[in-house]
Short mmCIF file of C-alpha atoms in Angstrom, two decimals:
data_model
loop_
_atom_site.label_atom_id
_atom_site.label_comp_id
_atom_site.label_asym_id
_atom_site.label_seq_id
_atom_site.Cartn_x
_atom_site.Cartn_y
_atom_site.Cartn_z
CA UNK U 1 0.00 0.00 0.00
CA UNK U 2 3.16 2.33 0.77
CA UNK U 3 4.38 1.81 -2.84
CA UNK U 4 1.36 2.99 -4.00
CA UNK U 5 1.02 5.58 -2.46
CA UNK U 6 4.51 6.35 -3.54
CA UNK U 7 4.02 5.98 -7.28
CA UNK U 8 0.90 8.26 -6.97
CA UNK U 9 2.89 11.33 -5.47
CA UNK U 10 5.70 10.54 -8.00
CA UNK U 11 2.84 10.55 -10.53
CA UNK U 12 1.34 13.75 -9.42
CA UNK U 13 4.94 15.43 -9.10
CA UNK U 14 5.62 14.25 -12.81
CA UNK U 15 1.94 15.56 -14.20
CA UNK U 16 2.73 18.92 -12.51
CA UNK U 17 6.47 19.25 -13.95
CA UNK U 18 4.87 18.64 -17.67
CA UNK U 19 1.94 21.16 -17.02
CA UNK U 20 4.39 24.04 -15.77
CA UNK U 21 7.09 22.80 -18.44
CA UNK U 22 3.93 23.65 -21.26
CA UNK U 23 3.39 26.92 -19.16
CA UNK U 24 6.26 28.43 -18.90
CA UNK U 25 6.96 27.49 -23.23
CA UNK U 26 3.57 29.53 -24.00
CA UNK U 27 4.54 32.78 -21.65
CA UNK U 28 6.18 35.68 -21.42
CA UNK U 29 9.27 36.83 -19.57
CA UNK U 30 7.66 38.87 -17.05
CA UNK U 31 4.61 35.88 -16.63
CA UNK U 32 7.73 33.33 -16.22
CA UNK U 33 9.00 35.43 -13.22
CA UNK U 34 5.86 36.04 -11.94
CA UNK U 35 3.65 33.51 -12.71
CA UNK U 36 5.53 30.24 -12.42
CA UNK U 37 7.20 30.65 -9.52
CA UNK U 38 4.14 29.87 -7.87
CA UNK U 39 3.79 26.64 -9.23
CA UNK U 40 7.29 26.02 -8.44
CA UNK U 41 6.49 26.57 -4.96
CA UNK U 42 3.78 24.13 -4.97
CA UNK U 43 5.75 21.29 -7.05
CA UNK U 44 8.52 21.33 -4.98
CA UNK U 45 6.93 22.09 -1.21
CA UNK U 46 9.10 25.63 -0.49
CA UNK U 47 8.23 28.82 1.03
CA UNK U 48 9.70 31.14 -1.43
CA UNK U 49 11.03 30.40 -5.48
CA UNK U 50 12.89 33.43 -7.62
CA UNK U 51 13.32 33.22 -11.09
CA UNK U 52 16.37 35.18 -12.51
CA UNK U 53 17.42 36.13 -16.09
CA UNK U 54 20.67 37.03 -16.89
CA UNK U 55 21.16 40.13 -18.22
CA UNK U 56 22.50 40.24 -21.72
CA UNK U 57 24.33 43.20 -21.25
CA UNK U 58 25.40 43.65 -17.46
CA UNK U 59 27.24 41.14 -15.65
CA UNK U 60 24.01 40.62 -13.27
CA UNK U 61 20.64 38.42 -12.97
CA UNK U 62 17.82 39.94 -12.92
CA UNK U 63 13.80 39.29 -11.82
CA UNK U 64 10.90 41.09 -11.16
CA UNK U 65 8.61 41.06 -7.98
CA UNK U 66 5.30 42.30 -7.30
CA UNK U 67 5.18 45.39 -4.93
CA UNK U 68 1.40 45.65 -4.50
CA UNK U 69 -0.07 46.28 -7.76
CA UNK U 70 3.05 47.32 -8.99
CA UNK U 71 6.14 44.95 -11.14
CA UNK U 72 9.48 45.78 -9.78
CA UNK U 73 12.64 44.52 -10.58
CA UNK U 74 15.58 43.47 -8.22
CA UNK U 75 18.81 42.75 -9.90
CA UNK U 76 22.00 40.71 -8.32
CA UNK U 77 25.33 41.24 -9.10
CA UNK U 78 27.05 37.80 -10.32
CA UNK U 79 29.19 37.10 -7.85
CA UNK U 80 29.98 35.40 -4.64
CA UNK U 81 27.74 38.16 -2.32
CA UNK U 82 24.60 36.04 -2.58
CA UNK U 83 23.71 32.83 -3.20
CA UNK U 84 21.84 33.37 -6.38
CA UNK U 85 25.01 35.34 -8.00
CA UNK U 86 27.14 32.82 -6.72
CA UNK U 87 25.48 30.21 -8.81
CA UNK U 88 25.00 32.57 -11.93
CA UNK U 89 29.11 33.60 -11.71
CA UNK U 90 29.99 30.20 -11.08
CA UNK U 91 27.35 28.05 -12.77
CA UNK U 92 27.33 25.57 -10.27
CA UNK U 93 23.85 24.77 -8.09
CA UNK U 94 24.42 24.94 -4.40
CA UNK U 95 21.81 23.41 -1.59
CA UNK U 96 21.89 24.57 1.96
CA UNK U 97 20.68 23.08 5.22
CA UNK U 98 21.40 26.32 7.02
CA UNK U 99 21.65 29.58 5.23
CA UNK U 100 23.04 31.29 7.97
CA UNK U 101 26.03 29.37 8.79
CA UNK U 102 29.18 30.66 7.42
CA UNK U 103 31.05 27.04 7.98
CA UNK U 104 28.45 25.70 4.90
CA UNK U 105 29.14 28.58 2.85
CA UNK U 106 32.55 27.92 3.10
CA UNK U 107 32.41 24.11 2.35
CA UNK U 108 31.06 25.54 -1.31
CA UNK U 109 33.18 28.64 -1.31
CA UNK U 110 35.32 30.78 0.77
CA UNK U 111 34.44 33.71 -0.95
CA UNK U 112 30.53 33.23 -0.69
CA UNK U 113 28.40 35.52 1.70
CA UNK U 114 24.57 35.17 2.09
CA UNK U 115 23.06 38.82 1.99
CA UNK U 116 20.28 39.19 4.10
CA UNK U 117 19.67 42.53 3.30
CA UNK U 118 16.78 40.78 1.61
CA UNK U 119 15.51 38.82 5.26
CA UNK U 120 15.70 42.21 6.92
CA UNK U 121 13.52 43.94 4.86
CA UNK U 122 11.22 41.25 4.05
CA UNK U 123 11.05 40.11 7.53
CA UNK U 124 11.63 36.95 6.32
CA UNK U 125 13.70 34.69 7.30
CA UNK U 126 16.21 32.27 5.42
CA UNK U 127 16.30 28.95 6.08
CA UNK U 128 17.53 25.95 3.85
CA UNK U 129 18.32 27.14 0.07
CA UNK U 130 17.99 25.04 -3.49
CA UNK U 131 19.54 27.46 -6.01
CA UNK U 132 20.58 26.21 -9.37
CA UNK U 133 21.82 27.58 -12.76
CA UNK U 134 19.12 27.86 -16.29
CA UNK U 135 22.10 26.62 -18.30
CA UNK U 136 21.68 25.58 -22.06
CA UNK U 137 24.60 24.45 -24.62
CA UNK U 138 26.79 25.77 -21.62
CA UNK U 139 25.33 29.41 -21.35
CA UNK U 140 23.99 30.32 -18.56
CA UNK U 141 20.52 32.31 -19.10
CA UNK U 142 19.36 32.72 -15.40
CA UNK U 143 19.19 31.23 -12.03
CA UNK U 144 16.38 29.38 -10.11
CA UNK U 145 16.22 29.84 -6.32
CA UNK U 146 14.37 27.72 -3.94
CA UNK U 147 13.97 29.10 -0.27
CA UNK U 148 12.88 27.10 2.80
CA UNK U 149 11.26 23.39 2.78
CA UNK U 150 7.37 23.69 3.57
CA UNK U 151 8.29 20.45 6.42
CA UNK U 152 11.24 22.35 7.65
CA UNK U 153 13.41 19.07 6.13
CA UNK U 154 16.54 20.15 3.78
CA UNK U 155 15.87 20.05 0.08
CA UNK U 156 16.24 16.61 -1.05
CA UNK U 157 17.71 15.20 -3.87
CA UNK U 158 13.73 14.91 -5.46
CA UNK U 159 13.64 18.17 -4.91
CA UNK U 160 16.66 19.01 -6.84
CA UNK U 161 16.08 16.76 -9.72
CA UNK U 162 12.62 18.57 -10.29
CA UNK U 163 14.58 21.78 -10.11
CA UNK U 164 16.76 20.71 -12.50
CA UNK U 165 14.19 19.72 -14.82
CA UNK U 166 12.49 23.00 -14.65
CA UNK U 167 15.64 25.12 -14.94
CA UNK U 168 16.28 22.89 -18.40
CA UNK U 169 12.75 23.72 -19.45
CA UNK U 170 13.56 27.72 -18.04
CA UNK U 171 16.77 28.04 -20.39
CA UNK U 172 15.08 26.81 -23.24
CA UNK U 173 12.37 29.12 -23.05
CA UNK U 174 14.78 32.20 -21.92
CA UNK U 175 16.72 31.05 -25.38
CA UNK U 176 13.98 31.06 -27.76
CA UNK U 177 12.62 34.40 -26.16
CA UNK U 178 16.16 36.08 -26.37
CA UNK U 179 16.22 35.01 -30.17
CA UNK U 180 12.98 36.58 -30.88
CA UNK U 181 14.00 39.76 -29.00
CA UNK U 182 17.11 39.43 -31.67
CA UNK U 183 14.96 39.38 -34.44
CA UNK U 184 12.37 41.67 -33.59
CA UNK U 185 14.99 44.37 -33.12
#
């Protein structure tokens, strides 16, 4: 009865990967970042899910947040100052059991710091951290960050093969939307 039970969840966690994977192919930029993050929080059981692009200019990832009614963007240097521009600069997905200890940071880098300038204003707080890079044909077009377990467990490795699977499904889309920016200009 257990194993059934099993292959229904791993059923439902497939179905909903291939719903969101036809989603996000059919929207926008601005819909990915807003809209399917949402299901991303639901498919994978976390708090909080940010969906970066990198910016085809700047050396920085980029998303965009609703601040009431109105879309604002927050960009993040690539670099090793946060955990999301640590992945972009070093293309590399990182999971954390404890985003505030500096002793895990520095078992992935010694040069990466977590900013909570984003906790403090947010109120917020940072727990366990699934961050991985939209990579295609080794480019990196974004970053997907996953924020704090729903059971208060670290992110699995189910959890970071659905991630993966998304952020495969993310760079594809950022591609062929970057291509028809290209030609529309």
């Amino acid at each position: 009865k257990e194993q059934v039970k099993q292959l229904e969840t791993k059923l439902h966690l497939e179905t909903s990967l291939r719903t969101l994977q036809n989603k996000v192919h059919s929207a926008d930029l601005d819909a990915i970042m807003l809209e399917a993050k949402e299901d991303v929080k639901r498919l994978l059981a976390c708090e909080r899910v940010t969906i970066y692009a990198k910016d085809p200019i700047k050396p920085e990832i980029f998303s965009k947040v609703l601040d009431g009614e109105n879309v604002k963007e927050i960009r993040v240097p690539m670099d090793a100052n946060s955990f999301a521009g640590y992945v972009s600069s070093s293309q590399q997905p990182i999971r954390l059991i404890n985003a505030y200890d500096p002793v895990e940071w520095a078992s992935i880098d010694v040069k990466l710091k977590f900013n909570r300038d984003w906790d403090k204003k947010s109120g917020f707080t940072t727990k366990q951290v699934l961050a991985l890079p939209v990579m295609k044909d080794g480019r990196l077009y974004g970053v997907i960050q996953c924020l704090n377990t729903k059971d208060g467990m670290p992110f699995s490795d189910d959890h970071e093969r659905l991630a993966t699977e998304f952020a495969a499904t993310l760079a594809i889309a950022f591609a062929n939307k970057q291509k028809m920016a290209l030609r529309t200009t």
